[in-house]
Tab-separated table of C-alpha atoms in Angstrom:
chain	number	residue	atom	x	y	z
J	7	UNK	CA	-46.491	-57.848	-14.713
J	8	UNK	CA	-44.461	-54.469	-13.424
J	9	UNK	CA	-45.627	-51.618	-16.010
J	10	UNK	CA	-43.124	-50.399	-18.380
J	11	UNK	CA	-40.420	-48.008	-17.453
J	12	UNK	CA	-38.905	-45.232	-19.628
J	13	UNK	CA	-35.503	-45.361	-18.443
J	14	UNK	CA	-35.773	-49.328	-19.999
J	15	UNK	CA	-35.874	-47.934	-23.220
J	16	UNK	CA	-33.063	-47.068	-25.812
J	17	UNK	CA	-34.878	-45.904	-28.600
J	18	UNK	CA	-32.799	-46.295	-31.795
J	19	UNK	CA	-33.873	-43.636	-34.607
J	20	UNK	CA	-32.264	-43.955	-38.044
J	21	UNK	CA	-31.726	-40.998	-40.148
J	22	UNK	CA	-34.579	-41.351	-42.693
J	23	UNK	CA	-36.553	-41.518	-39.593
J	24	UNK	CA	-35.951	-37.696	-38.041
J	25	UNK	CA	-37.648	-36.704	-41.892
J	26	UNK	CA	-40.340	-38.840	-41.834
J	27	UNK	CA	-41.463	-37.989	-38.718
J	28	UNK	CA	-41.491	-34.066	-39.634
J	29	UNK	CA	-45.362	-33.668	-39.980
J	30	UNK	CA	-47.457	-31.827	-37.357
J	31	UNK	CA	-47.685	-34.279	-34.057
J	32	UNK	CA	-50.674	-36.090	-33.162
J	33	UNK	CA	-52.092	-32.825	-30.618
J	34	UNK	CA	-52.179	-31.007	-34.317
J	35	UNK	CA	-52.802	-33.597	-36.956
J	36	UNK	CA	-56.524	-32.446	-37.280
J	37	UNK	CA	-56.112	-28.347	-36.559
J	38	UNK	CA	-57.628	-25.844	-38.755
J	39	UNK	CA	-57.705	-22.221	-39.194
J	40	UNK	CA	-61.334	-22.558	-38.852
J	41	UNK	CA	-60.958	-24.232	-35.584
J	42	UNK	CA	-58.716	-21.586	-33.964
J	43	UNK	CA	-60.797	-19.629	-31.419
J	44	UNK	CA	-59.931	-16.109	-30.940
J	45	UNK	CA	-60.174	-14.376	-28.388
J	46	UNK	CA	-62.746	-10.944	-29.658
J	47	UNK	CA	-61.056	-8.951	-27.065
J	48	UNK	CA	-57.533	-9.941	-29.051
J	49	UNK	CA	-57.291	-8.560	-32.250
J	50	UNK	CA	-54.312	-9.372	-33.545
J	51	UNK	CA	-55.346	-12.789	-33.187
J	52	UNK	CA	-57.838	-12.821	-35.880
J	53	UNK	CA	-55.190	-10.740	-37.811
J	54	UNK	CA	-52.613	-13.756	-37.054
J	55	UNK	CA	-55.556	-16.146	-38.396
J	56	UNK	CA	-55.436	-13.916	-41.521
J	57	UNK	CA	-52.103	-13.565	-42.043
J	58	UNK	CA	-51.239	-17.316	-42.016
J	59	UNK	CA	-53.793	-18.217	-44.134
J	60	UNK	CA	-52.959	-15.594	-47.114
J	61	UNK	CA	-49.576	-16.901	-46.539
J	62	UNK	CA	-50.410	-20.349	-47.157
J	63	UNK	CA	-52.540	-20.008	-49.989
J	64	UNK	CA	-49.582	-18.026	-51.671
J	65	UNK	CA	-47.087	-21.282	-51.810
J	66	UNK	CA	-47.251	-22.901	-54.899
J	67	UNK	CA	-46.155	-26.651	-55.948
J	68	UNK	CA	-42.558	-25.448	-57.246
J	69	UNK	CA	-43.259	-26.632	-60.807
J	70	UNK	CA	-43.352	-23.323	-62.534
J	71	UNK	CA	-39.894	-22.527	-59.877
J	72	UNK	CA	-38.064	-25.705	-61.951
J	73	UNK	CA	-38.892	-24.877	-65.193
J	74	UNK	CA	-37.349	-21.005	-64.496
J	75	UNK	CA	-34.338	-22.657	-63.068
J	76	UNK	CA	-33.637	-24.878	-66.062
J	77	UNK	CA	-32.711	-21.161	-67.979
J	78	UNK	CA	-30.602	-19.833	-64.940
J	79	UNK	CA	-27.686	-20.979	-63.000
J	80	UNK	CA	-28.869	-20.201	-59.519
J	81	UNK	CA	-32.487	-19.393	-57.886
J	82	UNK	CA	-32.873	-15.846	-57.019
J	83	UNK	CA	-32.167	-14.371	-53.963
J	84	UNK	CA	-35.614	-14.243	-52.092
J	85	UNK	CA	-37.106	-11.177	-51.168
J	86	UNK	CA	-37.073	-9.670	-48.209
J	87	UNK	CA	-39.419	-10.790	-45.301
J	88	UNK	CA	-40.885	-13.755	-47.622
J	89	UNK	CA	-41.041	-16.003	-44.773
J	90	UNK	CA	-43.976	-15.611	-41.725
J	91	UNK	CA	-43.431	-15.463	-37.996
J	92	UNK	CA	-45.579	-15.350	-35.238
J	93	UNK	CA	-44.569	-14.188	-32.338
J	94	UNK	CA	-46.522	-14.118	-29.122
J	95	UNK	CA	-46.497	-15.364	-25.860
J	96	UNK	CA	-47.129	-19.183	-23.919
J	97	UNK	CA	-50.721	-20.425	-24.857
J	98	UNK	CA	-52.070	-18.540	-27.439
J	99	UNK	CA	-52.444	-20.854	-30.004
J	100	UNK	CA	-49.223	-20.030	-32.318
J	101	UNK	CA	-48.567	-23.742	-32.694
J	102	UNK	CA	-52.127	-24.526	-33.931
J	103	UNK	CA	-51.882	-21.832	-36.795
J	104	UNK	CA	-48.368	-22.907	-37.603
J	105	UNK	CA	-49.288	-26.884	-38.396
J	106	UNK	CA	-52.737	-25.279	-39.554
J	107	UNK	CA	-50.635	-22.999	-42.035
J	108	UNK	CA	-49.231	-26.724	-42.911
J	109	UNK	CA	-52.889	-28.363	-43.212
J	110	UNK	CA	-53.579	-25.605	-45.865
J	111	UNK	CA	-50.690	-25.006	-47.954
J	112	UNK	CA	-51.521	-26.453	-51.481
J	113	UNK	CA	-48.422	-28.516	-51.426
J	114	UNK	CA	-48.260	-32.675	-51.063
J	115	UNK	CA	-47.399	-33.586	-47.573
J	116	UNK	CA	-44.120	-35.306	-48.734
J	117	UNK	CA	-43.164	-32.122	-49.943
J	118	UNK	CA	-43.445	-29.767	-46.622
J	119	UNK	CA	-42.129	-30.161	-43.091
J	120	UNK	CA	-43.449	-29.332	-39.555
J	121	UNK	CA	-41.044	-29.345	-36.713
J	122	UNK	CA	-39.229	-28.284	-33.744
J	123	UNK	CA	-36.341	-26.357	-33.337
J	124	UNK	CA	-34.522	-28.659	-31.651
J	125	UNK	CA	-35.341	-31.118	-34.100
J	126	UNK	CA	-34.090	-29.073	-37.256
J	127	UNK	CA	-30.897	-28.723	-35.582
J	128	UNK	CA	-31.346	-32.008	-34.185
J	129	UNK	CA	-31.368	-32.902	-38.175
J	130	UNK	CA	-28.646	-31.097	-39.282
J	131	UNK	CA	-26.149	-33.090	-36.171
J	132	UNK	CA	-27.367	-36.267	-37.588
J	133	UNK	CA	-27.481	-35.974	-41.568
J	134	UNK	CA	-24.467	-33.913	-41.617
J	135	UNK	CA	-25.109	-29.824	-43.170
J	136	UNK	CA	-24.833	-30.713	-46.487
J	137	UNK	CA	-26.685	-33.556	-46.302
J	138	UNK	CA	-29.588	-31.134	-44.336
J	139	UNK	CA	-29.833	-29.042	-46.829
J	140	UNK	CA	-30.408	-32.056	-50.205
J	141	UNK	CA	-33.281	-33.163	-47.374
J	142	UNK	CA	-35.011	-30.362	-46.751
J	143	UNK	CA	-34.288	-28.044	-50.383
J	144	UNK	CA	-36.731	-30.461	-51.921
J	145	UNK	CA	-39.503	-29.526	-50.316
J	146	UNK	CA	-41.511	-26.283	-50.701
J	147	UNK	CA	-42.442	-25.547	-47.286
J	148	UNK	CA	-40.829	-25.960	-43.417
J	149	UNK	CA	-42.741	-24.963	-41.036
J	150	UNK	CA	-40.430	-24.462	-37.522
J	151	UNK	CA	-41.772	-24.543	-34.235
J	152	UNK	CA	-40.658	-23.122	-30.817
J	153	UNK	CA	-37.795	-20.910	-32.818
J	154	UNK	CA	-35.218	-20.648	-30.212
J	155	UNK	CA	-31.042	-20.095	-30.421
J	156	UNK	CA	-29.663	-21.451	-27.622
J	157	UNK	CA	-25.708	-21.184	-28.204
J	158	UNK	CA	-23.894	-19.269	-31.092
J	159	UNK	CA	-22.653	-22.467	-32.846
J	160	UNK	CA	-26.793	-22.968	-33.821
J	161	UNK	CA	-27.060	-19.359	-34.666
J	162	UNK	CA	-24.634	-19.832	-37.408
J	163	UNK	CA	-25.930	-22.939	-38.386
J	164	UNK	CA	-29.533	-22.280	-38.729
J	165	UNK	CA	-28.660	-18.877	-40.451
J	166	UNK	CA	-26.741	-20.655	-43.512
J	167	UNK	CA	-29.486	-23.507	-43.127
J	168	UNK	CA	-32.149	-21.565	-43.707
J	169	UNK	CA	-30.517	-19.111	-46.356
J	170	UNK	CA	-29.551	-21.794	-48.747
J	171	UNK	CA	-33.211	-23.059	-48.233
J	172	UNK	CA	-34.673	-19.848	-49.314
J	173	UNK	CA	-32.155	-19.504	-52.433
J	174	UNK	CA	-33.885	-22.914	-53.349
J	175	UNK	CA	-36.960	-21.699	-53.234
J	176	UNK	CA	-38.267	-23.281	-50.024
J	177	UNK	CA	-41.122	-20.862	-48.291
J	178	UNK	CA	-40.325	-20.490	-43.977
J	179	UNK	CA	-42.637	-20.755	-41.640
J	180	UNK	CA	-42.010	-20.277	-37.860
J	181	UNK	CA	-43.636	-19.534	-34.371
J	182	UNK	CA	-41.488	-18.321	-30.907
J	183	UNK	CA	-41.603	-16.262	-27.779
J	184	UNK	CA	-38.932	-13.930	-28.880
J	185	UNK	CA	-38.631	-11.525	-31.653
J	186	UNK	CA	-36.247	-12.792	-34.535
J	187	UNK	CA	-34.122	-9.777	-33.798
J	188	UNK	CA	-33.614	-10.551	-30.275
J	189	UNK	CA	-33.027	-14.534	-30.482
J	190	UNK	CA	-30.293	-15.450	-28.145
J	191	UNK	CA	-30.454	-12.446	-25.749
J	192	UNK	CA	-29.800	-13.074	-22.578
J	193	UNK	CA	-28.010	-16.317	-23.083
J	194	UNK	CA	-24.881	-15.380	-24.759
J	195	UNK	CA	-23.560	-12.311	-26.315
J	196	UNK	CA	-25.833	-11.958	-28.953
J	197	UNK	CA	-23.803	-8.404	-30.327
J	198	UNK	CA	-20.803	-10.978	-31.380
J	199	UNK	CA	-23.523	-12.654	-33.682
J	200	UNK	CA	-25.382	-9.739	-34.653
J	201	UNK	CA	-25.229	-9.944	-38.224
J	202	UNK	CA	-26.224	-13.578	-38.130
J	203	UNK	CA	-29.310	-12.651	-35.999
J	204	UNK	CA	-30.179	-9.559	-38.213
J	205	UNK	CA	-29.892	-12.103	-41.453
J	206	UNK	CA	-32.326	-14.328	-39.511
J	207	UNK	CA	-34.802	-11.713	-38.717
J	208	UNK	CA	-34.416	-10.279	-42.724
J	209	UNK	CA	-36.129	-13.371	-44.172
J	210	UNK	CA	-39.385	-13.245	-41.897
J	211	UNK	CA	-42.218	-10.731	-41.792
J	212	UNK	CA	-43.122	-10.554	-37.904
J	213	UNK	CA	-46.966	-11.673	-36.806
J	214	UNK	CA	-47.834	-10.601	-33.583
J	215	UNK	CA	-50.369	-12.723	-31.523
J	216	UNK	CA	-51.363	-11.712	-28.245
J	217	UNK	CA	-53.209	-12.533	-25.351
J	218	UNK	CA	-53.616	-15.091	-22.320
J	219	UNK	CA	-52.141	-18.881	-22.062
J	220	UNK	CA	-55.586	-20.608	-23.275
J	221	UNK	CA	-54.593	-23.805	-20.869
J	222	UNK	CA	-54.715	-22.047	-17.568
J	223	UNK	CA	-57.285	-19.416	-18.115
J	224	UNK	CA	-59.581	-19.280	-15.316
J	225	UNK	CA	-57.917	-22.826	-14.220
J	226	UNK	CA	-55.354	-23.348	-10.537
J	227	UNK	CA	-51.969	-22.993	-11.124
J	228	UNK	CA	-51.557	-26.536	-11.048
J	229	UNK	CA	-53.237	-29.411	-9.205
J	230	UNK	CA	-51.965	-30.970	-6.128
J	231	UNK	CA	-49.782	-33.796	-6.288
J	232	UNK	CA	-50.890	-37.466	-6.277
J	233	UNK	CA	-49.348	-39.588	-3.303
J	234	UNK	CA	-47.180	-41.993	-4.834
J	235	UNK	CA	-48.305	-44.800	-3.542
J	236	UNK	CA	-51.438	-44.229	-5.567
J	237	UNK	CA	-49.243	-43.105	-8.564
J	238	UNK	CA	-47.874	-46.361	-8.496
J	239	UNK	CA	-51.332	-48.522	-8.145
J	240	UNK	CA	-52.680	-46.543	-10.322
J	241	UNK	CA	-49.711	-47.262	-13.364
J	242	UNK	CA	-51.588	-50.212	-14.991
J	243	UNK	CA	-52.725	-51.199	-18.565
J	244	UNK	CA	-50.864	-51.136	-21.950
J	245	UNK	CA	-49.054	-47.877	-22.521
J	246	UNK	CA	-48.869	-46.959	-19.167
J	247	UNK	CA	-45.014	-45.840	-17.748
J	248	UNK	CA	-44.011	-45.620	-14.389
J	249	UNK	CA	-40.749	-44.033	-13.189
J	250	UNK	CA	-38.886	-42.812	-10.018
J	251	UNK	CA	-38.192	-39.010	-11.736
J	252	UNK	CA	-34.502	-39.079	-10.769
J	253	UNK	CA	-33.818	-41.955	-12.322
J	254	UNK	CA	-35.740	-40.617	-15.380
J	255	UNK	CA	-33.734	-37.483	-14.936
J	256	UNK	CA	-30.357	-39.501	-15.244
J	257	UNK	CA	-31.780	-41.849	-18.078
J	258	UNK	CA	-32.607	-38.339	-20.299
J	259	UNK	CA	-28.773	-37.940	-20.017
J	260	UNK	CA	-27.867	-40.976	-21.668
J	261	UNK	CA	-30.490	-40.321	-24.809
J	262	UNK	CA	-29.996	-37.822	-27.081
J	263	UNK	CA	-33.167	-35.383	-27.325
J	264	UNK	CA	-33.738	-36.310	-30.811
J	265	UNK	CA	-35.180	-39.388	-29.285
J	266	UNK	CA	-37.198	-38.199	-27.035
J	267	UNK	CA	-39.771	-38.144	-29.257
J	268	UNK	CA	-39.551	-42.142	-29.923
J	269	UNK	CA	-38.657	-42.371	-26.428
J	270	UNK	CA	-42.425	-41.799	-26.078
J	271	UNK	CA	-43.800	-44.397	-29.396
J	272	UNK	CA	-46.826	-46.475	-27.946
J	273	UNK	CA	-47.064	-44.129	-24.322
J	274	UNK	CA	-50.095	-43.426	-23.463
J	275	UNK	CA	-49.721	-42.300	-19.627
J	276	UNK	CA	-46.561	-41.256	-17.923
J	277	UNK	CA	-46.634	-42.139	-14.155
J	278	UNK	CA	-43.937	-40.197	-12.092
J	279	UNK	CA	-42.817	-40.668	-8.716
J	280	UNK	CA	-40.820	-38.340	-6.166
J	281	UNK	CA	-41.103	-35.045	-8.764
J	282	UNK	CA	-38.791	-33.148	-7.108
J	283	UNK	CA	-37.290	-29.306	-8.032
J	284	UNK	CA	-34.631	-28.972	-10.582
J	285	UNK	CA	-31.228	-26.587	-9.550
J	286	UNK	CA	-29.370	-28.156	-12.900
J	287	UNK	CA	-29.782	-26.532	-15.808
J	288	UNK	CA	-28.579	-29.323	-18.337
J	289	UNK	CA	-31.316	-31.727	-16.339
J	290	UNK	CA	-33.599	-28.930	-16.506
J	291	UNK	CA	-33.258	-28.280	-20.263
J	292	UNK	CA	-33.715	-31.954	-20.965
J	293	UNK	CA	-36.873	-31.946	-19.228
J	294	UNK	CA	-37.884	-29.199	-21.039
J	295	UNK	CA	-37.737	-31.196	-24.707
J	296	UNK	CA	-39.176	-34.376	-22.792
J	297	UNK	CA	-41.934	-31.800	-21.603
J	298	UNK	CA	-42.486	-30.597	-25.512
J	299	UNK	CA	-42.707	-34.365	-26.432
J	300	UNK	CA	-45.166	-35.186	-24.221
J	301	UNK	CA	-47.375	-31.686	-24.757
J	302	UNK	CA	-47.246	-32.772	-29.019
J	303	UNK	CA	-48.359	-36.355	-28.455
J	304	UNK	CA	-51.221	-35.924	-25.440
J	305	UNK	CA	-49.796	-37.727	-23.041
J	306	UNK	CA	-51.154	-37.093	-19.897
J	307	UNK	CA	-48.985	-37.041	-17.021
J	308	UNK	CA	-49.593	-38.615	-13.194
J	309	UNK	CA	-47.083	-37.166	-10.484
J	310	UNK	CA	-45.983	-37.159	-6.973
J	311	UNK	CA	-43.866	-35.229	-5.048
J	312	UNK	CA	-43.540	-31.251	-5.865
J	313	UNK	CA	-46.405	-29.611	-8.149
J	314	UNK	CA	-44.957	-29.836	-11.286
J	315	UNK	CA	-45.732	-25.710	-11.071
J	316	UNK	CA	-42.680	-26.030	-8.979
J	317	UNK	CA	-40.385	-28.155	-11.068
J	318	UNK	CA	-37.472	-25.668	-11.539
J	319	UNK	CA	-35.832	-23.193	-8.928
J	320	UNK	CA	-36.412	-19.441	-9.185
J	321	UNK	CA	-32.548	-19.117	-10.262
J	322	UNK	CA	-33.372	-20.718	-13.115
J	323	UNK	CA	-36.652	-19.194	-14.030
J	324	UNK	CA	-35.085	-15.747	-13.739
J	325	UNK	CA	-32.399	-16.817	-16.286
J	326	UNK	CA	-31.361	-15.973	-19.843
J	327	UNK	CA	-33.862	-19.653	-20.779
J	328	UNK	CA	-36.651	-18.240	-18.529
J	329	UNK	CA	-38.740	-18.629	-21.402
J	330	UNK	CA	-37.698	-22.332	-22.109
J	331	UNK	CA	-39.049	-23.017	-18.703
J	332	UNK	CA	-42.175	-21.325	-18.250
J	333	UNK	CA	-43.928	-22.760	-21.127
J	334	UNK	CA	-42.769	-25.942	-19.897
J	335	UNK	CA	-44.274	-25.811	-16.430
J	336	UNK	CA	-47.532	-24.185	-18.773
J	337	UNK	CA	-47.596	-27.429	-20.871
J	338	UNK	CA	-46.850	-30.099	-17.907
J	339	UNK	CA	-49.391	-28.535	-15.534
J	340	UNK	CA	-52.021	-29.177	-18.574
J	341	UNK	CA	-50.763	-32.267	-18.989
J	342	UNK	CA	-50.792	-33.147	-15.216
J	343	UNK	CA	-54.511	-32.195	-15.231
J	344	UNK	CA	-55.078	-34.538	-17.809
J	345	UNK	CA	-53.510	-37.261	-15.740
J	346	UNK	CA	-55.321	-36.530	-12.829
J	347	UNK	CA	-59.017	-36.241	-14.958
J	348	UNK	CA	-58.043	-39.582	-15.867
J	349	UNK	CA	-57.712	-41.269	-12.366
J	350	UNK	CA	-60.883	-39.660	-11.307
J	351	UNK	CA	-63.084	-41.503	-14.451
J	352	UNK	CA	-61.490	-45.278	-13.849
């Protein structure tokens, strides 16, 4: 029998779906602050550890918040910096104390929210704002990964999102590579949406976490490829994929990327042949959330052609989603590690 292919698939995701599905993926579903190893030469990565967990030991199950709000008309305005944001570079565990943030909040799981970026706004396309907003205002905490603004249309959009959130009550939660107060430089002109950024940055005090990518240190920049003839012999067994990357690259096109994630249900291997550098930047930014999907669900990856260390040109890694891109080629070259560890024990 041929393996399984992931341009065969046509995952179809109904709406109740993109909620259900916001809890931290299956990389973090055990991750604790106590399990977060920092680095003793890194400060302000114990203070991050610190700060997240004060934080989440100060959000409370809403019930005293409804009782106020039977007496008033509207929820007060929240203060100032009330949500938390760590900010740091590729690898240093920002992701682990976000969903560990979400592990120890004293909240019921149905009643907080871990995900992506692209999967809030992903949301908000699919439910319709309003509709957003009665989805997510019921719950006390959403945590936000990978905080990005690509375009100004999300800028607004996540900037009402998240203020009629807060006015409800709900306590934010979010990790990036940028500042809040410089989201969306160097991709479009950020001064025309200034006062949309600056409302942004308002509702978050800033955590700083420093230091080194954890997943390369003291590792090659990536390993060599696999010839694809052994790529291919080598795609057997259940959950096992195994594609020709430009026709994966053209398939990505026809899903949306809030199905990338179910794209991936029951994968427990991704075989690629003929990797090859990327000069588009749509292709590239779809390989980018395919990349994320993969990273959040362990799925190593088996590739031929170009090291995937050399999967998009230098124009686009000198560009305004530089960012986008690098901790893409951090999180693939793990992941292609993985897949080759994996060869080596059959």
């Amino acid at each position: 029998m041929p393996p399984d292919r992931l341009t065969d698939r046509r995952p179809e995701v109904p709406a109740s779906r993109l909620v259900a599905d916001m809890v931290p993926p299956p990389r973090f579903r055990d991750v604790s602050f106590d399990g977060y190893r920092a680095d003793p030469a890194v400060p302000s990565q114990a203070a991050a550890v610190t700060a997240a967990r004060s934080f989440a030991a100060g959000i409370d199950d809403g019930v005293s918040m409804r009782r106020r709000g039977w007496f008033r008309s509207r929820a007060p305005e929240p203060a100032a910096g009330s949500g938390i944001y760590l900010d740091g570079g590729f690898g240093v565990g920002k992701t682990h104390l976000l969903a560990s943030l979400w592990h120890a909040a004293p909240v019921p799981p149905e009643r907080k929210l871990f995900c992506t970026f692209v999967e809030l706004t992903n949301l908000a396309g699919a439910l319709g704002f309003g509709a957003a907003v009665t989805a997510l205002s019921g719950h006390r905490l959403v945590c936000i990964d990978e905080f990005e603004l690509d375009d100004p249309g999300d800028t607004v959009l996540v900037s009402t999102l998240l203020s009629r959130l807060s006015e409800q009550g709900v306590r934010l939660a979010a990790t990036s590579n940028t500042l809040p107060g410089q989201l969306g430089e160097g991709r479009f002109a950020a001064a025309d949406f200034l006062r949309e950024i600056q409302r942004l940055a308002g509702r978050f005090t800033v955590v700083r976490v420093d230091g080194d990518d954890y997943r390369h240190r003291g590792l090659p920049s990536a390993p060599s490829p696999i010839p694809d003839a052994v790529v291919t012999e080598s795609a057997a067994g259940d959950g096992v994929t195994l594609d020709d990357f430009a026709a994966l690259v053209a398939h990505l096109a026809t899903v949306h990327p809030s199905r990338y994630g179910p794209l991936l249900d029951g994968v427990r291997r991704v075989h690629l042949r003929d990797v090859h550098t990327v000069d588009d930047q749509s292709a590239a930014l779809r390989l980018v959330v395919l990349a994320d999907r993969l990273y959040d669900r362990d799925v190593p990856v088996v590739a031929g052609g170009v090291p995937l260390d050399r999967l998009f040109t230098p124009e686009l890694l000198a560009g305004g989603y530089r960012k986008k891109y690098v901790r893409a080629v951090s999180r693939l070259t793990a992941l292609s590690r993985d897949g080759a560890a994996s060869l080596e024990s059959r």
